[in-house]
mmCIF file of C-alpha atoms and ligand atoms in Angstrom:
data_model
loop_
_atom_site.group_PDB
_atom_site.id
_atom_site.type_symbol
_atom_site.label_atom_id
_atom_site.label_comp_id
_atom_site.label_asym_id
_atom_site.label_seq_id
_atom_site.Cartn_x
_atom_site.Cartn_y
_atom_site.Cartn_z
ATOM 1 C CA UNK A 1 44.042 -23.716 -34.242
ATOM 2 C CA UNK A 2 40.592 -21.643 -34.333
ATOM 3 C CA UNK A 3 37.844 -22.379 -36.760
ATOM 4 C CA UNK A 4 37.199 -18.825 -37.593
ATOM 5 C CA UNK A 5 38.742 -15.639 -36.845
ATOM 6 C CA UNK A 6 36.780 -12.283 -37.708
ATOM 7 C CA UNK A 7 39.266 -9.392 -37.525
ATOM 8 C CA UNK A 8 38.971 -5.410 -37.331
ATOM 9 C CA UNK A 9 35.358 -5.628 -36.594
ATOM 10 C CA UNK A 10 32.984 -2.760 -35.056
ATOM 11 C CA UNK A 11 30.630 -4.267 -32.458
ATOM 12 C CA UNK A 12 27.108 -2.784 -31.751
ATOM 13 C CA UNK A 13 28.355 -1.147 -28.482
ATOM 14 C CA UNK A 14 30.876 1.038 -30.270
ATOM 15 C CA UNK A 15 34.191 -0.937 -29.613
ATOM 16 C CA UNK A 16 36.273 -1.071 -32.773
ATOM 17 C CA UNK A 17 39.418 -3.107 -33.980
ATOM 18 C CA UNK A 18 37.732 -5.971 -32.302
ATOM 19 C CA UNK A 19 38.603 -9.833 -32.999
ATOM 20 C CA UNK A 20 35.854 -12.574 -32.701
ATOM 21 C CA UNK A 21 37.516 -15.873 -32.228
ATOM 22 C CA UNK A 22 35.341 -19.130 -33.003
ATOM 23 C CA UNK A 23 35.809 -22.674 -32.082
ATOM 24 C CA UNK A 24 33.442 -25.651 -32.377
ATOM 25 C CA UNK A 25 30.161 -23.198 -33.116
ATOM 26 C CA UNK A 26 30.977 -21.113 -30.168
ATOM 27 C CA UNK A 27 32.686 -17.859 -29.529
ATOM 28 C CA UNK A 28 35.567 -18.265 -27.307
ATOM 29 C CA UNK A 29 37.163 -14.714 -27.382
ATOM 30 C CA UNK A 30 36.054 -11.224 -28.214
ATOM 31 C CA UNK A 31 39.220 -8.948 -27.790
ATOM 32 C CA UNK A 32 40.935 -6.029 -29.593
ATOM 33 C CA UNK A 33 43.612 -7.161 -32.384
ATOM 34 C CA UNK A 34 43.959 -10.976 -31.848
ATOM 35 C CA UNK A 35 46.424 -12.673 -34.050
ATOM 36 C CA UNK A 36 45.788 -16.234 -34.125
ATOM 37 C CA UNK A 37 45.979 -18.800 -36.659
ATOM 38 C CA UNK A 38 42.530 -19.969 -38.032
ATOM 39 C CA UNK A 39 41.122 -22.062 -40.547
ATOM 40 C CA UNK A 40 39.492 -19.123 -41.937
ATOM 41 C CA UNK A 41 40.183 -15.336 -41.174
ATOM 42 C CA UNK A 42 37.685 -12.630 -42.351
ATOM 43 C CA UNK A 43 38.764 -8.934 -42.255
ATOM 44 C CA UNK A 44 35.964 -7.059 -41.345
ATOM 45 C CA UNK A 45 37.655 -3.911 -42.659
ATOM 46 C CA UNK A 46 36.001 -1.831 -39.800
ATOM 47 C CA UNK A 47 32.442 -2.895 -40.714
ATOM 48 C CA UNK A 48 29.700 -3.534 -38.077
ATOM 49 C CA UNK A 49 29.537 -7.170 -36.786
ATOM 50 C CA UNK A 50 26.092 -7.859 -35.238
ATOM 51 C CA UNK A 51 24.300 -10.628 -33.448
ATOM 52 C CA UNK A 52 21.740 -11.876 -35.755
ATOM 53 C CA UNK A 53 18.402 -10.045 -36.248
ATOM 54 C CA UNK A 54 15.324 -11.481 -34.548
ATOM 55 C CA UNK A 55 11.669 -11.028 -35.110
ATOM 56 C CA UNK A 56 9.865 -11.708 -32.190
ATOM 57 C CA UNK A 57 6.529 -11.229 -34.037
ATOM 58 C CA UNK A 58 5.695 -12.692 -37.262
ATOM 59 C CA UNK A 59 2.759 -14.616 -39.176
ATOM 60 C CA UNK A 60 4.508 -17.155 -41.178
ATOM 61 C CA UNK A 61 1.285 -19.120 -41.986
ATOM 62 C CA UNK A 62 0.019 -16.136 -44.139
ATOM 63 C CA UNK A 63 3.540 -14.882 -45.640
ATOM 64 C CA UNK A 64 3.650 -14.677 -49.433
ATOM 65 C CA UNK A 65 0.058 -15.116 -49.662
ATOM 66 C CA UNK A 66 -0.383 -11.502 -51.131
ATOM 67 C CA UNK A 67 -3.417 -11.446 -53.388
ATOM 68 C CA UNK A 68 -4.840 -14.954 -52.321
ATOM 69 C CA UNK A 69 -7.613 -15.155 -53.072
ATOM 70 C CA UNK A 70 -7.840 -11.208 -53.532
ATOM 71 C CA UNK A 71 -6.235 -7.889 -52.031
ATOM 72 C CA UNK A 72 -7.196 -6.217 -49.210
ATOM 73 C CA UNK A 73 -8.540 -2.993 -50.796
ATOM 74 C CA UNK A 74 -9.556 -1.060 -47.552
ATOM 75 C CA UNK A 75 -6.134 -1.932 -45.967
ATOM 76 C CA UNK A 76 -7.598 -2.551 -42.418
ATOM 77 C CA UNK A 77 -7.027 -5.163 -39.894
ATOM 78 C CA UNK A 78 -10.474 -6.457 -40.133
ATOM 79 C CA UNK A 79 -10.449 -6.796 -44.030
ATOM 80 C CA UNK A 80 -7.254 -8.518 -43.808
ATOM 81 C CA UNK A 81 -8.870 -11.161 -41.199
ATOM 82 C CA UNK A 82 -11.715 -11.512 -43.648
ATOM 83 C CA UNK A 83 -9.378 -12.009 -46.612
ATOM 84 C CA UNK A 84 -7.462 -14.698 -44.506
ATOM 85 C CA UNK A 85 -10.678 -16.261 -43.804
ATOM 86 C CA UNK A 86 -11.375 -16.536 -47.546
ATOM 87 C CA UNK A 87 -8.415 -18.123 -48.020
ATOM 88 C CA UNK A 88 -8.214 -20.669 -45.037
ATOM 89 C CA UNK A 89 -10.520 -23.126 -46.840
ATOM 90 C CA UNK A 90 -8.492 -23.449 -49.694
ATOM 91 C CA UNK A 91 -4.851 -23.513 -47.832
ATOM 92 C CA UNK A 92 -2.960 -26.608 -48.878
ATOM 93 C CA UNK A 93 -0.079 -27.757 -46.386
ATOM 94 C CA UNK A 94 2.545 -28.156 -49.348
ATOM 95 C CA UNK A 95 1.879 -24.412 -50.609
ATOM 96 C CA UNK A 96 2.120 -23.154 -47.017
ATOM 97 C CA UNK A 97 5.216 -24.998 -46.125
ATOM 98 C CA UNK A 98 6.748 -23.985 -49.579
ATOM 99 C CA UNK A 99 5.957 -20.015 -48.873
ATOM 100 C CA UNK A 100 7.447 -20.326 -45.443
ATOM 101 C CA UNK A 101 10.512 -21.920 -46.783
ATOM 102 C CA UNK A 102 11.221 -19.442 -49.074
ATOM 103 C CA UNK A 103 10.505 -16.701 -46.583
ATOM 104 C CA UNK A 104 13.224 -18.143 -44.308
ATOM 105 C CA UNK A 105 15.382 -18.028 -47.310
ATOM 106 C CA UNK A 106 14.987 -14.296 -47.520
ATOM 107 C CA UNK A 107 15.572 -14.247 -43.879
ATOM 108 C CA UNK A 108 18.830 -15.988 -43.905
ATOM 109 C CA UNK A 109 20.063 -13.639 -46.527
ATOM 110 C CA UNK A 110 19.067 -10.731 -44.338
ATOM 111 C CA UNK A 111 20.751 -12.110 -41.182
ATOM 112 C CA UNK A 112 17.511 -12.917 -39.569
ATOM 113 C CA UNK A 113 18.208 -16.073 -37.604
ATOM 114 C CA UNK A 114 15.388 -16.248 -34.934
ATOM 115 C CA UNK A 115 11.704 -15.578 -35.739
ATOM 116 C CA UNK A 116 8.629 -16.059 -33.273
ATOM 117 C CA UNK A 117 5.583 -16.695 -35.592
ATOM 118 C CA UNK A 118 2.020 -16.822 -34.650
ATOM 119 C CA UNK A 119 0.171 -19.817 -36.307
ATOM 120 C CA UNK A 120 -3.569 -19.660 -36.488
ATOM 121 C CA UNK A 121 -5.249 -22.389 -34.389
ATOM 122 C CA UNK A 122 -8.868 -21.249 -35.196
ATOM 123 C CA UNK A 123 -9.766 -24.207 -37.693
ATOM 124 C CA UNK A 124 -10.121 -27.737 -36.212
ATOM 125 C CA UNK A 125 -7.948 -29.240 -38.914
ATOM 126 C CA UNK A 126 -4.903 -27.208 -37.412
ATOM 127 C CA UNK A 127 -3.553 -27.380 -40.955
ATOM 128 C CA UNK A 128 -1.348 -24.470 -40.656
ATOM 129 C CA UNK A 129 0.050 -25.581 -37.176
ATOM 130 C CA UNK A 130 0.943 -29.089 -38.887
ATOM 131 C CA UNK A 131 2.606 -27.235 -41.687
ATOM 132 C CA UNK A 132 4.427 -24.677 -39.588
ATOM 133 C CA UNK A 133 5.755 -27.411 -37.182
ATOM 134 C CA UNK A 134 7.312 -29.370 -40.307
ATOM 135 C CA UNK A 135 8.850 -25.944 -41.354
ATOM 136 C CA UNK A 136 10.212 -25.416 -37.723
ATOM 137 C CA UNK A 137 11.898 -29.010 -38.260
ATOM 138 C CA UNK A 138 13.261 -28.208 -41.582
ATOM 139 C CA UNK A 139 14.747 -24.878 -40.814
ATOM 140 C CA UNK A 140 16.081 -25.842 -37.573
ATOM 141 C CA UNK A 141 19.655 -25.964 -38.730
ATOM 142 C CA UNK A 142 19.581 -22.435 -39.638
ATOM 143 C CA UNK A 143 16.759 -20.510 -37.911
ATOM 144 C CA UNK A 144 15.306 -20.557 -34.553
ATOM 145 C CA UNK A 145 11.651 -20.661 -35.304
ATOM 146 C CA UNK A 146 9.281 -20.357 -32.115
ATOM 147 C CA UNK A 147 5.506 -21.085 -32.789
ATOM 148 C CA UNK A 148 2.744 -19.158 -30.919
ATOM 149 C CA UNK A 149 -0.708 -20.836 -30.775
ATOM 150 C CA UNK A 150 -2.924 -17.649 -32.278
ATOM 151 C CA UNK A 151 -6.630 -17.964 -32.104
ATOM 152 C CA UNK A 152 -7.153 -15.600 -34.945
ATOM 153 C CA UNK A 153 -10.842 -15.569 -34.757
ATOM 154 C CA UNK A 154 -10.837 -15.385 -30.872
ATOM 155 C CA UNK A 155 -10.281 -18.219 -28.524
ATOM 156 C CA UNK A 156 -13.780 -17.846 -27.024
ATOM 157 C CA UNK A 157 -15.843 -16.369 -30.254
ATOM 158 C CA UNK A 158 -14.693 -19.330 -32.236
ATOM 159 C CA UNK A 159 -16.566 -22.750 -31.647
ATOM 160 C CA UNK A 160 -14.123 -25.417 -30.253
ATOM 161 C CA UNK A 161 -11.366 -22.635 -29.857
ATOM 162 C CA UNK A 162 -10.149 -23.526 -26.534
ATOM 163 C CA UNK A 163 -9.812 -27.218 -27.483
ATOM 164 C CA UNK A 164 -8.243 -26.563 -30.919
ATOM 165 C CA UNK A 165 -5.607 -24.302 -29.173
ATOM 166 C CA UNK A 166 -4.805 -26.854 -26.451
ATOM 167 C CA UNK A 167 -4.453 -29.429 -29.235
ATOM 168 C CA UNK A 168 -1.835 -27.406 -31.004
ATOM 169 C CA UNK A 169 0.036 -26.942 -27.658
ATOM 170 C CA UNK A 170 -0.119 -30.795 -27.496
ATOM 171 C CA UNK A 171 1.239 -31.141 -30.941
ATOM 172 C CA UNK A 172 4.320 -28.929 -29.900
ATOM 173 C CA UNK A 173 3.618 -25.397 -30.199
ATOM 174 C CA UNK A 174 5.837 -23.287 -28.053
ATOM 175 C CA UNK A 175 3.804 -20.384 -26.679
ATOM 176 C CA UNK A 176 0.276 -19.405 -25.879
ATOM 177 C CA UNK A 177 -1.421 -16.579 -27.887
ATOM 178 C CA UNK A 178 -4.562 -14.844 -27.773
ATOM 179 C CA UNK A 179 -6.494 -11.708 -29.398
ATOM 180 C CA UNK A 180 -8.596 -10.269 -26.743
ATOM 181 C CA UNK A 181 -9.723 -7.224 -28.665
ATOM 182 C CA UNK A 182 -11.244 -9.354 -31.259
ATOM 183 C CA UNK A 183 -13.381 -11.348 -28.544
ATOM 184 C CA UNK A 184 -17.309 -10.157 -28.745
ATOM 185 C CA UNK A 185 -17.104 -7.854 -25.806
ATOM 186 C CA UNK A 186 -14.463 -6.384 -23.473
ATOM 187 C CA UNK A 187 -15.538 -8.705 -20.791
ATOM 188 C CA UNK A 188 -15.176 -11.698 -23.048
ATOM 189 C CA UNK A 189 -11.663 -10.260 -23.966
ATOM 190 C CA UNK A 190 -10.552 -10.024 -20.431
ATOM 191 C CA UNK A 191 -11.911 -13.497 -19.848
ATOM 192 C CA UNK A 192 -9.847 -14.916 -22.537
ATOM 193 C CA UNK A 193 -6.536 -13.303 -21.194
ATOM 194 C CA UNK A 194 -7.644 -15.135 -17.891
ATOM 195 C CA UNK A 195 -8.126 -18.191 -19.520
ATOM 196 C CA UNK A 196 -5.129 -18.249 -21.711
ATOM 197 C CA UNK A 197 -2.665 -17.274 -19.096
ATOM 198 C CA UNK A 198 -4.118 -20.115 -16.745
ATOM 199 C CA UNK A 199 -3.424 -22.571 -19.552
ATOM 200 C CA UNK A 200 -0.042 -21.510 -20.017
ATOM 201 C CA UNK A 201 0.644 -21.503 -16.226
ATOM 202 C CA UNK A 202 -0.533 -24.924 -15.984
ATOM 203 C CA UNK A 203 1.520 -26.244 -18.888
ATOM 204 C CA UNK A 204 4.481 -24.180 -18.155
ATOM 205 C CA UNK A 205 4.515 -22.016 -21.295
ATOM 206 C CA UNK A 206 5.289 -18.536 -22.263
ATOM 207 C CA UNK A 207 2.380 -16.209 -23.179
ATOM 208 C CA UNK A 208 2.332 -13.959 -26.340
ATOM 209 C CA UNK A 209 -0.754 -12.291 -27.004
ATOM 210 C CA UNK A 210 -1.946 -9.798 -29.707
ATOM 211 C CA UNK A 211 -3.293 -7.415 -27.199
ATOM 212 C CA UNK A 212 -5.346 -4.062 -27.905
ATOM 213 C CA UNK A 213 -4.308 -4.117 -31.556
ATOM 214 C CA UNK A 214 -7.090 -1.107 -31.986
ATOM 215 C CA UNK A 215 -7.400 2.476 -31.985
ATOM 216 C CA UNK A 216 -9.910 2.323 -28.997
ATOM 217 C CA UNK A 217 -8.221 3.979 -26.072
ATOM 218 C CA UNK A 218 -10.782 1.883 -23.859
ATOM 219 C CA UNK A 219 -9.131 -1.452 -25.086
ATOM 220 C CA UNK A 220 -7.225 -2.096 -21.663
ATOM 221 C CA UNK A 221 -6.406 -5.807 -22.044
ATOM 222 C CA UNK A 222 -2.970 -5.047 -21.682
ATOM 223 C CA UNK A 223 -3.890 -4.329 -17.859
ATOM 224 C CA UNK A 224 -5.465 -7.400 -17.411
ATOM 225 C CA UNK A 225 -2.422 -9.248 -19.167
ATOM 226 C CA UNK A 226 0.011 -7.799 -16.608
ATOM 227 C CA UNK A 227 -2.240 -8.451 -13.569
ATOM 228 C CA UNK A 228 -2.637 -12.109 -14.416
ATOM 229 C CA UNK A 229 1.170 -12.194 -15.328
ATOM 230 C CA UNK A 230 1.589 -11.358 -11.748
ATOM 231 C CA UNK A 231 -1.250 -13.377 -10.184
ATOM 232 C CA UNK A 232 0.046 -16.635 -11.838
ATOM 233 C CA UNK A 233 3.615 -16.174 -11.294
ATOM 234 C CA UNK A 234 4.303 -15.625 -14.955
ATOM 235 C CA UNK A 235 6.965 -12.665 -14.444
ATOM 236 C CA UNK A 236 9.313 -12.546 -17.415
ATOM 237 C CA UNK A 237 7.274 -15.021 -19.714
ATOM 238 C CA UNK A 238 4.720 -12.979 -20.712
ATOM 239 C CA UNK A 239 4.633 -10.759 -23.859
ATOM 240 C CA UNK A 240 2.009 -8.200 -25.231
ATOM 241 C CA UNK A 241 2.221 -7.731 -29.113
ATOM 242 C CA UNK A 242 0.988 -4.580 -30.648
ATOM 243 C CA UNK A 243 -0.562 -2.784 -27.736
ATOM 244 C CA UNK A 244 -1.324 -0.003 -30.396
ATOM 245 C CA UNK A 245 -4.674 1.302 -28.127
ATOM 246 C CA UNK A 246 -1.926 2.644 -25.735
ATOM 247 C CA UNK A 247 -1.233 5.488 -28.307
ATOM 248 C CA UNK A 248 -4.672 6.700 -27.945
ATOM 249 C CA UNK A 249 -5.074 6.440 -24.201
ATOM 250 C CA UNK A 250 -5.488 9.138 -21.995
ATOM 251 C CA UNK A 251 -2.097 10.063 -20.188
ATOM 252 C CA UNK A 252 -3.156 9.981 -16.652
ATOM 253 C CA UNK A 253 -4.294 6.104 -17.286
ATOM 254 C CA UNK A 254 -1.088 5.372 -19.080
ATOM 255 C CA UNK A 255 1.079 7.046 -16.116
ATOM 256 C CA UNK A 256 -0.526 4.359 -13.885
ATOM 257 C CA UNK A 257 -0.246 1.492 -16.843
ATOM 258 C CA UNK A 258 3.335 1.621 -17.477
ATOM 259 C CA UNK A 259 4.554 1.103 -13.987
ATOM 260 C CA UNK A 260 1.985 -1.968 -13.671
ATOM 261 C CA UNK A 261 3.436 -3.313 -16.851
ATOM 262 C CA UNK A 262 7.127 -2.935 -15.695
ATOM 263 C CA UNK A 263 6.321 -4.448 -12.259
ATOM 264 C CA UNK A 264 4.717 -7.560 -13.937
ATOM 265 C CA UNK A 265 7.604 -8.091 -16.037
ATOM 266 C CA UNK A 266 5.594 -8.056 -19.303
ATOM 267 C CA UNK A 267 7.548 -7.184 -22.462
ATOM 268 C CA UNK A 268 6.299 -5.357 -25.486
ATOM 269 C CA UNK A 269 6.353 -5.902 -29.083
ATOM 270 C CA UNK A 270 5.536 -2.954 -31.416
ATOM 271 C CA UNK A 271 5.150 -3.671 -35.185
ATOM 272 C CA UNK A 272 5.933 -0.548 -36.796
ATOM 273 C CA UNK A 273 5.465 -1.185 -40.426
ATOM 274 C CA UNK A 274 2.045 -2.676 -39.674
ATOM 275 C CA UNK A 275 1.032 -0.398 -36.967
ATOM 276 C CA UNK A 276 1.593 2.825 -38.986
ATOM 277 C CA UNK A 277 -0.504 1.156 -41.968
ATOM 278 C CA UNK A 278 -3.328 -0.577 -40.199
ATOM 279 C CA UNK A 279 -4.018 1.962 -37.553
ATOM 280 C CA UNK A 280 -6.006 5.452 -37.831
ATOM 281 C CA UNK A 281 -7.942 4.011 -40.619
ATOM 282 C CA UNK A 282 -11.152 5.664 -39.173
ATOM 283 C CA UNK A 283 -9.059 9.132 -38.622
ATOM 284 C CA UNK A 284 -9.950 11.938 -41.032
ATOM 285 C CA UNK A 285 -7.021 14.501 -40.043
ATOM 286 C CA UNK A 286 -4.752 14.521 -38.238
ATOM 287 C CA UNK A 287 -4.616 10.512 -38.434
ATOM 288 C CA UNK A 288 -2.962 8.858 -35.589
ATOM 289 C CA UNK A 289 0.326 6.838 -35.727
ATOM 290 C CA UNK A 290 -1.277 3.998 -33.806
ATOM 291 C CA UNK A 291 2.125 2.577 -32.480
ATOM 292 C CA UNK A 292 2.513 1.852 -28.897
ATOM 293 C CA UNK A 293 4.793 4.174 -26.551
ATOM 294 C CA UNK A 294 7.953 2.726 -27.294
ATOM 295 C CA UNK A 295 10.259 5.518 -25.607
ATOM 296 C CA UNK A 296 8.050 5.450 -22.719
ATOM 297 C CA UNK A 297 8.167 2.019 -21.986
ATOM 298 C CA UNK A 298 11.756 1.518 -22.597
ATOM 299 C CA UNK A 299 12.552 4.550 -20.126
ATOM 300 C CA UNK A 300 10.310 2.562 -17.479
ATOM 301 C CA UNK A 301 12.487 -0.449 -18.025
ATOM 302 C CA UNK A 302 10.196 -2.555 -20.262
ATOM 303 C CA UNK A 303 11.923 -4.914 -22.458
ATOM 304 C CA UNK A 304 10.591 -3.566 -25.944
ATOM 305 C CA UNK A 305 11.191 -5.066 -29.247
ATOM 306 C CA UNK A 306 9.997 -4.662 -32.872
ATOM 307 C CA UNK A 307 8.598 -7.260 -34.963
ATOM 308 C CA UNK A 308 7.855 -7.207 -38.727
ATOM 309 C CA UNK A 309 4.442 -8.807 -38.084
ATOM 310 C CA UNK A 310 3.667 -9.316 -41.936
ATOM 311 C CA UNK A 311 5.244 -9.715 -45.289
ATOM 312 C CA UNK A 312 3.252 -10.131 -48.687
ATOM 313 C CA UNK A 313 0.025 -11.148 -46.930
ATOM 314 C CA UNK A 314 -3.632 -10.037 -46.356
ATOM 315 C CA UNK A 315 -2.733 -7.374 -43.883
ATOM 316 C CA UNK A 316 0.746 -6.043 -45.735
ATOM 317 C CA UNK A 317 1.702 -5.986 -49.283
ATOM 318 C CA UNK A 318 5.431 -4.745 -48.655
ATOM 319 C CA UNK A 319 8.478 -6.278 -46.978
ATOM 320 C CA UNK A 320 11.532 -8.458 -47.463
ATOM 321 C CA UNK A 321 12.379 -9.997 -44.095
ATOM 322 C CA UNK A 322 14.491 -6.826 -43.394
ATOM 323 C CA UNK A 323 14.533 -5.880 -39.647
ATOM 324 C CA UNK A 324 16.394 -3.051 -40.417
ATOM 325 C CA UNK A 325 13.605 -1.665 -42.596
ATOM 326 C CA UNK A 326 11.578 -2.306 -39.222
ATOM 327 C CA UNK A 327 13.832 -0.413 -37.047
ATOM 328 C CA UNK A 328 14.018 2.219 -39.690
ATOM 329 C CA UNK A 329 10.239 2.767 -39.610
ATOM 330 C CA UNK A 330 10.171 2.211 -35.760
ATOM 331 C CA UNK A 331 12.386 5.309 -35.215
ATOM 332 C CA UNK A 332 10.409 7.339 -37.438
ATOM 333 C CA UNK A 333 7.027 6.697 -35.844
ATOM 334 C CA UNK A 334 8.329 7.054 -32.376
ATOM 335 C CA UNK A 335 10.403 10.009 -33.157
ATOM 336 C CA UNK A 336 13.449 8.355 -31.706
ATOM 337 C CA UNK A 337 16.023 10.602 -33.456
ATOM 338 C CA UNK A 338 18.442 10.927 -30.884
ATOM 339 C CA UNK A 339 21.533 9.011 -31.224
ATOM 340 C CA UNK A 340 20.507 6.849 -27.894
ATOM 341 C CA UNK A 341 17.106 6.574 -29.540
ATOM 342 C CA UNK A 342 18.377 5.289 -32.991
ATOM 343 C CA UNK A 343 20.572 2.657 -31.179
ATOM 344 C CA UNK A 344 17.687 1.599 -28.968
ATOM 345 C CA UNK A 345 15.859 0.858 -32.058
ATOM 346 C CA UNK A 346 18.885 -1.195 -33.350
ATOM 347 C CA UNK A 347 18.771 -3.152 -29.694
ATOM 348 C CA UNK A 348 14.955 -3.477 -30.475
ATOM 349 C CA UNK A 349 15.440 -5.936 -33.459
ATOM 350 C CA UNK A 350 18.482 -7.721 -31.986
ATOM 351 C CA UNK A 351 18.828 -8.085 -28.076
ATOM 352 C CA UNK A 352 15.462 -6.835 -26.951
ATOM 353 C CA UNK A 353 13.858 -9.120 -29.275
ATOM 354 C CA UNK A 354 16.333 -12.113 -28.272
ATOM 355 C CA UNK A 355 15.191 -11.502 -24.888
ATOM 356 C CA UNK A 356 11.416 -11.521 -25.598
ATOM 357 C CA UNK A 357 12.192 -15.126 -27.156
ATOM 358 C CA UNK A 358 14.214 -16.041 -24.338
ATOM 359 C CA UNK A 359 17.062 -17.354 -26.834
ATOM 360 C CA UNK A 360 19.816 -19.097 -25.370
ATOM 361 C CA UNK A 361 23.505 -18.443 -26.413
ATOM 362 C CA UNK A 362 22.498 -15.241 -28.223
ATOM 363 C CA UNK A 363 25.086 -12.337 -28.205
ATOM 364 C CA UNK A 364 28.813 -11.413 -29.094
ATOM 365 C CA UNK A 365 30.666 -12.633 -26.177
ATOM 366 C CA UNK A 366 32.677 -15.699 -25.142
ATOM 367 C CA UNK A 367 30.335 -18.737 -24.895
ATOM 368 C CA UNK A 368 27.800 -17.619 -27.006
ATOM 369 C CA UNK A 369 26.961 -18.968 -30.225
ATOM 370 C CA UNK A 370 29.093 -18.017 -33.311
ATOM 371 C CA UNK A 371 26.050 -16.562 -34.927
ATOM 372 C CA UNK A 372 26.528 -13.107 -36.436
ATOM 373 C CA UNK A 373 25.917 -10.943 -39.103
ATOM 374 C CA UNK A 374 28.684 -8.679 -41.047
ATOM 375 C CA UNK A 375 27.106 -5.585 -42.217
ATOM 376 C CA UNK A 376 28.075 -3.011 -44.764
ATOM 377 C CA UNK A 377 28.065 -0.170 -42.219
ATOM 378 C CA UNK A 378 30.361 1.528 -39.708
ATOM 379 C CA UNK A 379 28.009 1.372 -36.474
ATOM 380 C CA UNK A 380 24.305 0.776 -35.754
ATOM 381 C CA UNK A 381 23.220 4.142 -36.621
ATOM 382 C CA UNK A 382 24.687 3.866 -40.376
ATOM 383 C CA UNK A 383 23.105 0.291 -40.532
ATOM 384 C CA UNK A 384 19.583 1.561 -39.720
ATOM 385 C CA UNK A 385 20.165 4.871 -42.058
ATOM 386 C CA UNK A 386 21.259 2.395 -45.044
ATOM 387 C CA UNK A 387 19.114 -0.652 -44.093
ATOM 388 C CA UNK A 388 22.550 -2.091 -44.774
ATOM 389 C CA UNK A 389 23.771 -4.779 -46.854
ATOM 390 C CA UNK A 390 24.471 -8.173 -45.241
ATOM 391 C CA UNK A 391 27.909 -9.099 -46.470
ATOM 392 C CA UNK A 392 28.017 -12.274 -44.529
ATOM 393 C CA UNK A 393 25.914 -14.215 -42.096
ATOM 394 C CA UNK A 394 27.047 -17.042 -40.160
ATOM 395 C CA UNK A 395 25.030 -19.687 -37.869
ATOM 396 C CA UNK A 396 27.129 -21.348 -35.294
ATOM 397 C CA UNK A 397 30.698 -20.479 -37.211
ATOM 398 C CA UNK A 398 29.079 -21.977 -40.520
ATOM 399 C CA UNK A 399 28.566 -19.323 -43.368
ATOM 400 C CA UNK A 400 25.058 -19.186 -44.341
ATOM 401 C CA UNK A 401 24.697 -16.398 -46.874
ATOM 402 C CA UNK A 402 27.117 -13.601 -48.614
ATOM 403 C CA UNK A 403 26.121 -10.704 -50.362
ATOM 404 C CA UNK A 404 28.701 -8.697 -52.482
ATOM 405 C CA UNK A 405 29.647 -5.224 -51.454
ATOM 406 C CA UNK A 406 27.195 -2.503 -52.795
ATOM 407 C CA UNK A 407 28.545 0.260 -54.850
ATOM 408 C CA UNK A 408 26.905 2.151 -57.693
ATOM 409 C CA UNK A 409 29.136 2.833 -60.517
ATOM 410 C CA UNK A 410 28.870 6.700 -61.395
ATOM 411 C CA UNK A 411 29.467 8.003 -64.982
ATOM 412 C CA UNK A 412 29.617 11.639 -64.149
ATOM 413 C CA UNK A 413 32.419 13.724 -65.440
ATOM 414 C CA UNK A 414 34.952 14.870 -62.463
ATOM 415 C CA UNK A 415 33.043 12.926 -59.980
ATOM 416 C CA UNK A 416 34.168 9.672 -58.214
ATOM 417 C CA UNK A 417 33.509 6.584 -60.207
ATOM 418 C CA UNK A 418 31.421 4.792 -57.413
ATOM 419 C CA UNK A 419 29.167 5.813 -54.421
ATOM 420 C CA UNK A 420 28.465 3.721 -51.530
ATOM 421 C CA UNK A 421 26.321 6.337 -49.522
ATOM 422 C CA UNK A 422 28.849 6.655 -46.702
ATOM 423 C CA UNK A 423 30.395 10.095 -46.102
HETATM 424 FE FE1 LIG B 501 0.312 -9.987 -35.463
#
């Protein structure tokens, strides 16, 4: 007998009337109209069953700290870094852990079950690192939390920056991070990329760098990152996050750059909510969007995913762990309004993000983990349009969260008694 059988589901690839059979925490069959006895059977009613949402770029050490010690008035990246710098000396591990755990509760309810979080390694105390390693341990039964050693203040610009980053890796942080555009000069930025990739190669770690999060078209650290990935044999293990300067670059230069990124197997994560608010702040009108070239990178075969980046922190006061909100903004900013474009934006917060994170057992196929989300939507396009309600969320066959079906009751004479925003 099966542990769980979900029937009459629509899958992200468009197949309808599908049954997903679960045994021992794994998917054992995905087939149309399967009738088998199971300890629990759930009729999906034609709704979309998706693998869980994945956030490949987040800052869990800063999340839910909005207003501490003050709000970022200018809304710029640099004031955000300054506010975070003011908060850091008074950070307490217990508070940081409590905020992170609350965020993970939100994530579960949103069907977001894998998060790659950068963690600030600038301070010699490594307090955020130790706190998030504790969070990683506590949430392991329900969230795959990957940590990136992130030298927020610049690995070369900060005294002891390299040593602190290496100690974070020694403590068990999974990925090597960086922030070359925040180093003092372009050449120092390039040197930091080279150094950090060499550290990753020596230790057999992946790389995920904040790269060119600026409007300056001359910020070209992604080029160095792609070069180093190839030189050190790190193809498929390196990610460039943000890459917003690519928005402002000359088209001719980009025509050389994108094939180089594709050739080096470097993936790219855009963060639409944050890129659209932080970038273009020095522009009058027209104001640049400031998000990297998503459709062009995808067309070149680069794995492109979307991250949330921030929720209620010094850089961004909005958000609720909703990766459909991220995908919704992404399709607007990138003008990916065709049906294929919208579906690609759904992939950017599911399969593409899982690939960036090298998640094992991810997907809706026999042998994969029985981790999935039932959405109150009939397909991926409707899911993004509605930022659809997550009816049920399972992790390895275990129900983690459920939300009642959403319907507004209408009191309008001669009109239906309820609406759910589906036509
Ligand atoms: Fe970030």
